Tab-separated table of C-alpha atoms in Angstrom:
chain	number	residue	atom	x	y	z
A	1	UNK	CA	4.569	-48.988	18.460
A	2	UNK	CA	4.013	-51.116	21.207
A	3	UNK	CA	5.716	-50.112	24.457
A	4	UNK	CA	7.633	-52.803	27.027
A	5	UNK	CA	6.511	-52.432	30.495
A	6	UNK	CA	9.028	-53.058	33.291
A	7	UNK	CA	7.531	-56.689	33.520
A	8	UNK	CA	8.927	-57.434	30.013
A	9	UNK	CA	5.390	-57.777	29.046
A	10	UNK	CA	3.498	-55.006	26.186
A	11	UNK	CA	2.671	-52.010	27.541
A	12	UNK	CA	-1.306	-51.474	27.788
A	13	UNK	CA	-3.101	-49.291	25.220
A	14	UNK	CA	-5.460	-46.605	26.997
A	15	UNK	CA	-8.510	-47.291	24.309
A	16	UNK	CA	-8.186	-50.640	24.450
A	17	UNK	CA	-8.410	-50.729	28.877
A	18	UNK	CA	-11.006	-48.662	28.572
A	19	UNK	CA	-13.278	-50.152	25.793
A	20	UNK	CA	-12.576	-53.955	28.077
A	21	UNK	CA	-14.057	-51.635	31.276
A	22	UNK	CA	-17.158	-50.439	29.382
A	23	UNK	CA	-17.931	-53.490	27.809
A	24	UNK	CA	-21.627	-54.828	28.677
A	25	UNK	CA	-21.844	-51.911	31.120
A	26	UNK	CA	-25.222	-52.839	31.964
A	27	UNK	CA	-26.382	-50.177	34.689
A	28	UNK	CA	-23.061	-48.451	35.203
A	29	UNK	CA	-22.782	-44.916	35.875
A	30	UNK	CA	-19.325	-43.441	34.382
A	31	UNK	CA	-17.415	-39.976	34.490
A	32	UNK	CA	-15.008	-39.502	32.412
A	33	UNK	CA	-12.186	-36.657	33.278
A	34	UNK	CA	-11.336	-34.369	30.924
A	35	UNK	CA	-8.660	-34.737	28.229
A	36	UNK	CA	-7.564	-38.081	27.025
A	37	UNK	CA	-10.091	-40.226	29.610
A	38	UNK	CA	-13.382	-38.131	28.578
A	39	UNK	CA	-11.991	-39.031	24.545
A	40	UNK	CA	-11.304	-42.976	25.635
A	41	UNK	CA	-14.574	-43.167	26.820
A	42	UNK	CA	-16.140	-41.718	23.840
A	43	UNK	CA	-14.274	-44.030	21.420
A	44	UNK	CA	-15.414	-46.794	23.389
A	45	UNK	CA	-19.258	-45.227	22.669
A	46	UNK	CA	-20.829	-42.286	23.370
A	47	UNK	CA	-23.604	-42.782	25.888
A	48	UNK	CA	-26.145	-40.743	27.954
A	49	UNK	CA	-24.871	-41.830	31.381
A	50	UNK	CA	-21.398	-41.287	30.826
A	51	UNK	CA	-20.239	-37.509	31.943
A	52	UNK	CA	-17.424	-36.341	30.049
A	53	UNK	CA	-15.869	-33.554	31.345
A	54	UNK	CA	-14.275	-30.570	29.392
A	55	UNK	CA	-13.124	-28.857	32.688
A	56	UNK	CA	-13.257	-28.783	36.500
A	57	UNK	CA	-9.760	-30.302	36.195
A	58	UNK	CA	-9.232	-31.955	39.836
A	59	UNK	CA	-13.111	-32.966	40.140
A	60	UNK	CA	-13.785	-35.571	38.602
A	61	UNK	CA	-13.804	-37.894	41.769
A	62	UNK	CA	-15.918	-35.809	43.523
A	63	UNK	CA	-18.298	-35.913	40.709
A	64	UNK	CA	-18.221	-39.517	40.983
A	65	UNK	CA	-19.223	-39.483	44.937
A	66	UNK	CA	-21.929	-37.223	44.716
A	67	UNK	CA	-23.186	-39.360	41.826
A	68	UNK	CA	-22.414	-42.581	43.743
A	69	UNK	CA	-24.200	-41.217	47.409
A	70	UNK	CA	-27.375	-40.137	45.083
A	71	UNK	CA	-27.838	-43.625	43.610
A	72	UNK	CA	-26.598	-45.974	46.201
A	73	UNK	CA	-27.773	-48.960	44.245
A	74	UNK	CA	-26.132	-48.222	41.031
A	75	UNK	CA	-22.048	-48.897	40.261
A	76	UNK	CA	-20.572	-45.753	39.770
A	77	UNK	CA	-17.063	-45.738	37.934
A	78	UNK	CA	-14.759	-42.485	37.522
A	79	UNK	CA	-12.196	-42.846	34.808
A	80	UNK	CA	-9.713	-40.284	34.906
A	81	UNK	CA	-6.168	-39.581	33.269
A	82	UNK	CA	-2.980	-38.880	36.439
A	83	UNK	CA	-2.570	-35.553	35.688
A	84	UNK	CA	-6.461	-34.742	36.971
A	85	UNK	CA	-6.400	-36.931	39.563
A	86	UNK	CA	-2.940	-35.496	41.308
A	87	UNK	CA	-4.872	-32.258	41.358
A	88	UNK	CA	-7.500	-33.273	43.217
A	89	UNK	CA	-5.670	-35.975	45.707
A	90	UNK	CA	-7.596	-34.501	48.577
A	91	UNK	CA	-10.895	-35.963	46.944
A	92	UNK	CA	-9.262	-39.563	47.859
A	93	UNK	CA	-9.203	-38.721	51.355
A	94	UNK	CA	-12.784	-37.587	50.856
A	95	UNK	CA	-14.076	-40.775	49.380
A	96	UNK	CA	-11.929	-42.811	51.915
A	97	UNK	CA	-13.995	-40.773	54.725
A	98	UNK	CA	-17.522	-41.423	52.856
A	99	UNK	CA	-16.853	-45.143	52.150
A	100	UNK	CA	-19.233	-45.437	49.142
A	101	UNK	CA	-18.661	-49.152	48.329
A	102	UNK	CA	-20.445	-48.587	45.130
A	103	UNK	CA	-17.843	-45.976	43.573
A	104	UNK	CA	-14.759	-47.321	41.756
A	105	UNK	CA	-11.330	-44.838	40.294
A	106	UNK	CA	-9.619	-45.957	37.524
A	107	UNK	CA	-6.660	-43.498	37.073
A	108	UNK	CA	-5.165	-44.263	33.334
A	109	UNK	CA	-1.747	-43.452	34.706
A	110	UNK	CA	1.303	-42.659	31.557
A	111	UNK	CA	3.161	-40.411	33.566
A	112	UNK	CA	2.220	-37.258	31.521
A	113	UNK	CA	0.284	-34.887	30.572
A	114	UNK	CA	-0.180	-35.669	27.249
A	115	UNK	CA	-2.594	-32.780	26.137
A	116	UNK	CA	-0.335	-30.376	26.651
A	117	UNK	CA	3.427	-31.530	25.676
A	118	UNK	CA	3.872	-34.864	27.172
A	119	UNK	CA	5.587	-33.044	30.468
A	120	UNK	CA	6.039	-35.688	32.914
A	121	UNK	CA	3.448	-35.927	35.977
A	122	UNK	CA	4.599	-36.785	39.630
A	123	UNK	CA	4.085	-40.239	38.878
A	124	UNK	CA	7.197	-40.671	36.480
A	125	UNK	CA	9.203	-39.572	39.706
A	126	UNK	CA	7.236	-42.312	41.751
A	127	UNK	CA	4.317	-41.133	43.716
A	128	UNK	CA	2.545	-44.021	44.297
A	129	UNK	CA	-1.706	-43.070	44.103
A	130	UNK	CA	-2.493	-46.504	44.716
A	131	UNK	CA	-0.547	-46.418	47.951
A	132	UNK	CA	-2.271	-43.099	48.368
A	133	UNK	CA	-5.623	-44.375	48.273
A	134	UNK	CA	-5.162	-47.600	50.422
A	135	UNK	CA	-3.777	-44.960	52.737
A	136	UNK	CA	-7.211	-42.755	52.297
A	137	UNK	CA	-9.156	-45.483	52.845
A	138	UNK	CA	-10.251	-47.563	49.838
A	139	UNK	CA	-11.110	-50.936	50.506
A	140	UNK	CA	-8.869	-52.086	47.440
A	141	UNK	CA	-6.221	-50.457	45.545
A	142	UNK	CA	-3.764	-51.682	42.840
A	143	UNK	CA	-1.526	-50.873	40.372
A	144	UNK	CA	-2.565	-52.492	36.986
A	145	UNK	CA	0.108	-53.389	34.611
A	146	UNK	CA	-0.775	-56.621	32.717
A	147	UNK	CA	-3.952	-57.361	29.836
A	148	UNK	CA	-5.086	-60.133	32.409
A	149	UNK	CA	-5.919	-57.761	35.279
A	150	UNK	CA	-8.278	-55.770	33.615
A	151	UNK	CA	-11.215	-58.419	33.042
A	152	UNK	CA	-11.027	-59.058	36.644
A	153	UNK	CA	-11.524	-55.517	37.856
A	154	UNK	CA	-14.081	-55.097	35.491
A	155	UNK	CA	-15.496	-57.228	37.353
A	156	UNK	CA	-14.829	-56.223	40.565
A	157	UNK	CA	-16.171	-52.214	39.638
A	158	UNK	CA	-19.400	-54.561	38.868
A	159	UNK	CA	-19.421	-56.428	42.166
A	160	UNK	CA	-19.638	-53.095	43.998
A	161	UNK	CA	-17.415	-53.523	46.664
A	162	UNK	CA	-15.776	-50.850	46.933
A	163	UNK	CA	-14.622	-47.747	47.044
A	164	UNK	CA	-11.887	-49.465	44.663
A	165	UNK	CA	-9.308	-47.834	43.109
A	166	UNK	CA	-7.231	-48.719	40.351
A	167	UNK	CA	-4.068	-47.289	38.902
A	168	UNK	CA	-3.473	-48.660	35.623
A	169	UNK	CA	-0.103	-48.238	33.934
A	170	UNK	CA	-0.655	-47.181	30.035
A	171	UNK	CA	1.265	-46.072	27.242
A	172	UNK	CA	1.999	-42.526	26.780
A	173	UNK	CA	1.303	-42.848	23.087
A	174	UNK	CA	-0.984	-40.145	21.740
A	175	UNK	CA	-4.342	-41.490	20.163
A	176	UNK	CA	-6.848	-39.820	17.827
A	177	UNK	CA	-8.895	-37.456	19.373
A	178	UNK	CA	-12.883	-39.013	19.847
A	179	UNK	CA	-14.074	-36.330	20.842
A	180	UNK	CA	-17.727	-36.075	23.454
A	181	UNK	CA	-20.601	-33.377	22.994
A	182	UNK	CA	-19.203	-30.542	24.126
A	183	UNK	CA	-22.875	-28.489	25.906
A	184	UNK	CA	-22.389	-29.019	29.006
A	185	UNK	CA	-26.282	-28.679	29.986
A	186	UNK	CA	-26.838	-31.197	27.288
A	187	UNK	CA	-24.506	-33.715	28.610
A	188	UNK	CA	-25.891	-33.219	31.973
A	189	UNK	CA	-29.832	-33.208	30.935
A	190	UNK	CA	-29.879	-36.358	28.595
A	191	UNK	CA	-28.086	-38.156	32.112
A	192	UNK	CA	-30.334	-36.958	34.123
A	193	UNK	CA	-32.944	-38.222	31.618
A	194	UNK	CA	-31.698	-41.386	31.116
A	195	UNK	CA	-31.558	-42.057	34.875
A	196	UNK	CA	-34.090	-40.147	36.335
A	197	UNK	CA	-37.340	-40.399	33.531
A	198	UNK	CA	-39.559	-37.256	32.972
A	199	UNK	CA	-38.914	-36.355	36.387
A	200	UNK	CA	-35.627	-35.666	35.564
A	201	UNK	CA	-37.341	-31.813	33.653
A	202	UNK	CA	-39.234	-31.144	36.230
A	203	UNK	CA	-38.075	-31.814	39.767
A	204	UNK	CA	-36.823	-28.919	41.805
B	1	UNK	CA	-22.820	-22.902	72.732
B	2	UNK	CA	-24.030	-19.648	71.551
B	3	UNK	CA	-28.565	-19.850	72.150
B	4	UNK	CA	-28.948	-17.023	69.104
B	5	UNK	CA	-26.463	-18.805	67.118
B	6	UNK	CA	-28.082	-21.571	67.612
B	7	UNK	CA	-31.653	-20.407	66.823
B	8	UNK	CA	-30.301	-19.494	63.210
B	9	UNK	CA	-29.088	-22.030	62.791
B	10	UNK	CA	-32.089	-24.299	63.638
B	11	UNK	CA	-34.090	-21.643	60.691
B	12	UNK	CA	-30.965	-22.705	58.179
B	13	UNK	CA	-31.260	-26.138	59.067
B	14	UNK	CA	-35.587	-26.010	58.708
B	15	UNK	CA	-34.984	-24.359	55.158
B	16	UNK	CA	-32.315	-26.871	54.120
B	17	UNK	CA	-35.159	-29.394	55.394
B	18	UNK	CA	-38.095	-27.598	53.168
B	19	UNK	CA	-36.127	-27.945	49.926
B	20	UNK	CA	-35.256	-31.205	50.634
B	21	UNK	CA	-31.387	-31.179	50.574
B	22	UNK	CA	-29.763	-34.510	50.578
B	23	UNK	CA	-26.199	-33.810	50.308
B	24	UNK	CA	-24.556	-31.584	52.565
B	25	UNK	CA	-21.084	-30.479	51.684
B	26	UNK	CA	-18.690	-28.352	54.208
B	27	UNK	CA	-15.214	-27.207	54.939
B	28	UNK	CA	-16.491	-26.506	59.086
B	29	UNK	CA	-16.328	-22.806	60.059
B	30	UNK	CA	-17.355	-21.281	63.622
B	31	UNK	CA	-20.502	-20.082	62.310
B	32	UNK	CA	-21.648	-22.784	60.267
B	33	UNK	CA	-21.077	-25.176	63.589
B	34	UNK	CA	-24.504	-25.434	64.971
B	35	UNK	CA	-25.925	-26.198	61.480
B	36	UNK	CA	-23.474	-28.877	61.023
B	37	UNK	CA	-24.191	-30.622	63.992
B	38	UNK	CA	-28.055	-30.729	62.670
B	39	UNK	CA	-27.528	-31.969	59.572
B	40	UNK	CA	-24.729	-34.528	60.550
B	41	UNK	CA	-27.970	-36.040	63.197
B	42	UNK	CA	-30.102	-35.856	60.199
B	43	UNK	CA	-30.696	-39.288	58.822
B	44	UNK	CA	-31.821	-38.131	55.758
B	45	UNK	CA	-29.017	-36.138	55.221
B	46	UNK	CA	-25.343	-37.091	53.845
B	47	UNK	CA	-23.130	-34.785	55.553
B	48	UNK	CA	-19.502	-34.611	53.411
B	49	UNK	CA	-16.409	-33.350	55.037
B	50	UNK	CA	-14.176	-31.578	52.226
B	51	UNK	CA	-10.756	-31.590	52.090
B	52	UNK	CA	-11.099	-28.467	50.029
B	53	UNK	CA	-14.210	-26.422	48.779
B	54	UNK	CA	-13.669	-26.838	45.326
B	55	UNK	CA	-14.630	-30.689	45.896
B	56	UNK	CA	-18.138	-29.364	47.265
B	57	UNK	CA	-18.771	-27.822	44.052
B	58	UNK	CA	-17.632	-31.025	41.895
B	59	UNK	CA	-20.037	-33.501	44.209
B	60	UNK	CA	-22.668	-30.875	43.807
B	61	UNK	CA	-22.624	-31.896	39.776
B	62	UNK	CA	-22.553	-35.335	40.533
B	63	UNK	CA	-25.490	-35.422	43.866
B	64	UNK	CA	-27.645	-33.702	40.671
B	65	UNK	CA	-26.789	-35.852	38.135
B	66	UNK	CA	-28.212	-38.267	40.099
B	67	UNK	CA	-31.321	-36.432	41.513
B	68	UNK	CA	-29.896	-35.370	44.954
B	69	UNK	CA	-30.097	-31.628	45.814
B	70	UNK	CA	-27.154	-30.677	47.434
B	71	UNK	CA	-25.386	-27.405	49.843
B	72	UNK	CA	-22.241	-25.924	50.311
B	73	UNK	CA	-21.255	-24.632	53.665
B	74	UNK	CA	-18.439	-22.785	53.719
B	75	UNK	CA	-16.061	-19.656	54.862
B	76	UNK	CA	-15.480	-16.831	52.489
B	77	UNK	CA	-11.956	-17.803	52.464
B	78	UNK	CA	-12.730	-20.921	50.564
B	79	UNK	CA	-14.382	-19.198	47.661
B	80	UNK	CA	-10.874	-18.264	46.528
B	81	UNK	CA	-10.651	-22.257	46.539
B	82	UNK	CA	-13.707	-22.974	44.379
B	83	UNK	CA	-13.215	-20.561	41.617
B	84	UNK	CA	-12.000	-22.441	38.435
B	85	UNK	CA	-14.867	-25.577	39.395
B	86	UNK	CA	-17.466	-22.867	39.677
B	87	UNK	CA	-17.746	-23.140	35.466
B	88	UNK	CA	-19.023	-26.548	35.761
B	89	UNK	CA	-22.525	-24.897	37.285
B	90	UNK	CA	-22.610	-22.269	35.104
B	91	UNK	CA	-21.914	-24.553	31.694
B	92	UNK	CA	-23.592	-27.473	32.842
B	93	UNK	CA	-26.439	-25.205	34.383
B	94	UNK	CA	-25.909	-27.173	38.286
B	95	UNK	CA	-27.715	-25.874	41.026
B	96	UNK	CA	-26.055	-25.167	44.230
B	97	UNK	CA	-27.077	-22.923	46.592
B	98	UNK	CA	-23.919	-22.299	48.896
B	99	UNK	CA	-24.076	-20.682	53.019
B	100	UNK	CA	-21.289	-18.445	53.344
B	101	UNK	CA	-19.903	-17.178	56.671
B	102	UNK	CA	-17.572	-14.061	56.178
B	103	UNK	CA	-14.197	-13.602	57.399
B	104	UNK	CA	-12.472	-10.567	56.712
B	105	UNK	CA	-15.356	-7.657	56.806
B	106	UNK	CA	-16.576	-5.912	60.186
B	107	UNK	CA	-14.441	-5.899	62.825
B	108	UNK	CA	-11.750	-8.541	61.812
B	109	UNK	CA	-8.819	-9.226	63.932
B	110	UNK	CA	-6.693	-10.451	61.369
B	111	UNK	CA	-5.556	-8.912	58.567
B	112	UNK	CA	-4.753	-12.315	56.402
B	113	UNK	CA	-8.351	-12.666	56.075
B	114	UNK	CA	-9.276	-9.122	54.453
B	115	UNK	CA	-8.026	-9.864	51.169
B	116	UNK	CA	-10.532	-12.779	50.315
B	117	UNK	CA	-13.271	-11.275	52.467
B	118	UNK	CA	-12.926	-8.044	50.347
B	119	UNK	CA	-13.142	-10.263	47.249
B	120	UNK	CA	-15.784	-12.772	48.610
B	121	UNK	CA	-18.577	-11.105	46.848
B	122	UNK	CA	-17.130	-10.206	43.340
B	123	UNK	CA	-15.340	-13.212	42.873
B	124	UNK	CA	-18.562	-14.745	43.150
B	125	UNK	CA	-20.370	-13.068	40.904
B	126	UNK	CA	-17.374	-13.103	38.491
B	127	UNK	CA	-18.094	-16.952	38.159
B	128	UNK	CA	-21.986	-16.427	37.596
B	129	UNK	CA	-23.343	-16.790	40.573
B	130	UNK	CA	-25.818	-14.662	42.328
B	131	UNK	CA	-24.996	-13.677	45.600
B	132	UNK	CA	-26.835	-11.712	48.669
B	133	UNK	CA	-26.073	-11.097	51.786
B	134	UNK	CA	-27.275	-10.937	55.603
B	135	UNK	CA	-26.158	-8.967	58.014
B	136	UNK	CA	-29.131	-8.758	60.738
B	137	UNK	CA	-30.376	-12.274	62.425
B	138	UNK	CA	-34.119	-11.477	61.286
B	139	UNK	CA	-33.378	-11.433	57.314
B	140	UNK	CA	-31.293	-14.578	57.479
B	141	UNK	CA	-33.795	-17.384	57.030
B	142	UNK	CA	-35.753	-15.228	54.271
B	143	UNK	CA	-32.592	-15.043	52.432
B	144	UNK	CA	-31.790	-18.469	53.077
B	145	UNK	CA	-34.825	-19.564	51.423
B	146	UNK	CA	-34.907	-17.420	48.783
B	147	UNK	CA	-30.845	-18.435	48.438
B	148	UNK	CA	-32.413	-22.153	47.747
B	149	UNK	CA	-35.131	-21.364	45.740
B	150	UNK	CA	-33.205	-19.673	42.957
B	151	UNK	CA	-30.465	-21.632	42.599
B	152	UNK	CA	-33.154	-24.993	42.073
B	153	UNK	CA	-36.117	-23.117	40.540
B	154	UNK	CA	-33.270	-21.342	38.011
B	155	UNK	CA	-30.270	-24.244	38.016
B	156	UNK	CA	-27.792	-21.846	38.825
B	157	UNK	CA	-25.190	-21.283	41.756
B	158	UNK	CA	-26.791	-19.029	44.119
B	159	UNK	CA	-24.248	-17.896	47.489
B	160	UNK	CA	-25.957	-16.525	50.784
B	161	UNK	CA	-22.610	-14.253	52.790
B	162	UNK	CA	-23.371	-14.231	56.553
B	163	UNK	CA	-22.061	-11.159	57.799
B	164	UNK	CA	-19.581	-10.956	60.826
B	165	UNK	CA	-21.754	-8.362	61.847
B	166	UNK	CA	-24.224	-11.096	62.760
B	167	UNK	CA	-21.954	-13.731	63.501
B	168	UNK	CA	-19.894	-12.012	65.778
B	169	UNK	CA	-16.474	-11.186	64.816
B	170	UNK	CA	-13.663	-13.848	66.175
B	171	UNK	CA	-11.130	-11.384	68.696
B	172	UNK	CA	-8.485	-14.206	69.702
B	173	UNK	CA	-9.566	-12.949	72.916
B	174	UNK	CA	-8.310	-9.419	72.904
């Protein structure tokens, strides 16, 4: 089952990067773009402030800055499938513009779009998002292949030094679907709850 | 600079003020420049330069996730750009109040821009948001407000067209 990555080393599993990310999450604020991301993160345990989304393909960066320039002291991290994030490649420039250094992108790249038929995304033909989004502007930007990198930028999306991006090579196998709370005025009331208080029903 | 233009704009900017807007989201247009330049000397204000408008409407889910109040400024041309992320307000019930100047309604020069202009309004309200519009200087700010004070008081999008009949339609000098 286990795929060989062009290192010669086992391919990374998608649940398994993203349950190592979310572990002890403490105060982090997470988005999760819709499809295979929003089901990772649910998986690794459903949670009032993480925003799955079930559409606005192309947004879910954005969502992440807003988030990240309303709560400047609190880590924001977007976790998004390649697919959603090559449709909204402007948003890098936007970030890389607005310089929030407490927002961090974690693309789970596997070079298709798996919801729909496994068709192969621009990546498999080599556009390069990390490159992308040094080029935009983010402080740090990598491509993620190995099980060792991924307690370290845990870490770093905790150190808030960003904006930090992260493109991190996963298999293209197909997991069982976890599957978020699908009102969105739910999701988006019990975050606001959960970071805001009472306040949170009643400020306008 | 233009001195009426730039009385409206100080009225836009004073409402934006009053409601406490935090995050202020833009693709620049002509008529949206005075109003810019106040909110980008605003210290209270984050002003965000789009690459697109559809990213205004995605940070305007994210600014109220996490309590900030946020604005769209835009040209009717860019609502064609927004449609498919307008759900996310409607679903997620998001406020955003957006400022729309109009291209492509009274005396346009250039016929690229009718299409969209022509389609501005239902598009718009296709996508569940309510939408008025101003076309004399002296109802702008009370739409304004009232633009602002549905979209929070109701968490709903809520779009305010400026007319080019107030703006002044662009002639490429002819």
């Amino acid at each position: 089952m286990a795929e060989v990555n062009e290192t010669g080393g086992e391919s990374l599993q998608r649940r398994e990067v993203v349950k190592a990310l979310l572990a002890d999450r403490g105060d982090l604020l997470v988005v999760a773009g819709l499809g295979a991301p929003a089901w990772d993160a649910t998986e690794a345990g459903d949670h009032p402030l993480t925003f799955p989304l079930w559409g606005g393909m192309g947004g879910a960066v954005m969502i992440g800055l807003g988030l990240a320039l309303a709560q400047p002291t609190r880590n924001v991290l977007v976790i998004t499938g390649d697919g959603e994030m090559l449709m909204g490649l402007g948003s890098l420039a936007t970030v890389g513009v607005t310089r929030p250094t407490n927002l961090s992108v974690v693309v789970l790249d596997n070079e298709v779009y798996g919801e729909t038929g496994q068709q192969k995304t621009h990546t498999a033909y080599g556009v390069d998002l990390a490159a992308t989004a040094r080029a935009c502007g983010f402080v740090a930007a990598s491509v993620v292949t190995a099980h060792e990198e991924i307690a370290p930028l845990r870490a770093a999306i905790h150190a808030g030094a960003g904006p930090l991006f992260a493109q991190v090579k996963i298999s293209s196998e197909q997991m069982p679907l976890v599957l978020p709370p699908r009102d969105g005025a739910q999701l988006k009331n019990r975050f606001r709850e959960a970071l805001l208080g009472a306040v949170a029903h009643t400020a306008a | 600079m233009d001195t009426a233009g730039s009385d409206w704009s100080q009225q836009l900017y004073e409402t934006l003020k009053r409601q406490s807007i935090k995050q202020v989201s833009m693709v620049p247009d002509a008529g949206h420049a005075n109003l810019i330049r106040l909110c980008e000397a605003d210290g209270e204000m984050k002003l965000v330069r789009l690459t697109t408008e559809e990213e205004g409407v995605a940070l305007a889910v994210g600014a109220w996730l996490g309590g900030d109040k946020s604005v769209l400024l835009m040209q009717s041309s860019g609502v064609g750009n927004c449609v498919n992320m307008l759900s996310m307000l409607s679903v997620c019930q998001v406020p955003l109040p957006m400022l729309i100047t109009m291209r492509g309604d009274w005396a346009e020069f250039n016929p690229w821009q009718v299409p969209m202009g022509r389609a501005t309004q239902a598009v718009l309200e296709e996508m569940g948001t309510l939408v008025s519009r101003a076309d004399h200087v002296e109802d702008l700010a009370p739409l304004a407000e009232g633009t602002l004070r549905i979209a929070f008081n109701t968490l709903r999008p809520a779009a305010l067209l400026i007319g080019q009949r107030l703006l002044g339609a662009k002639t490429f000098g002819k």
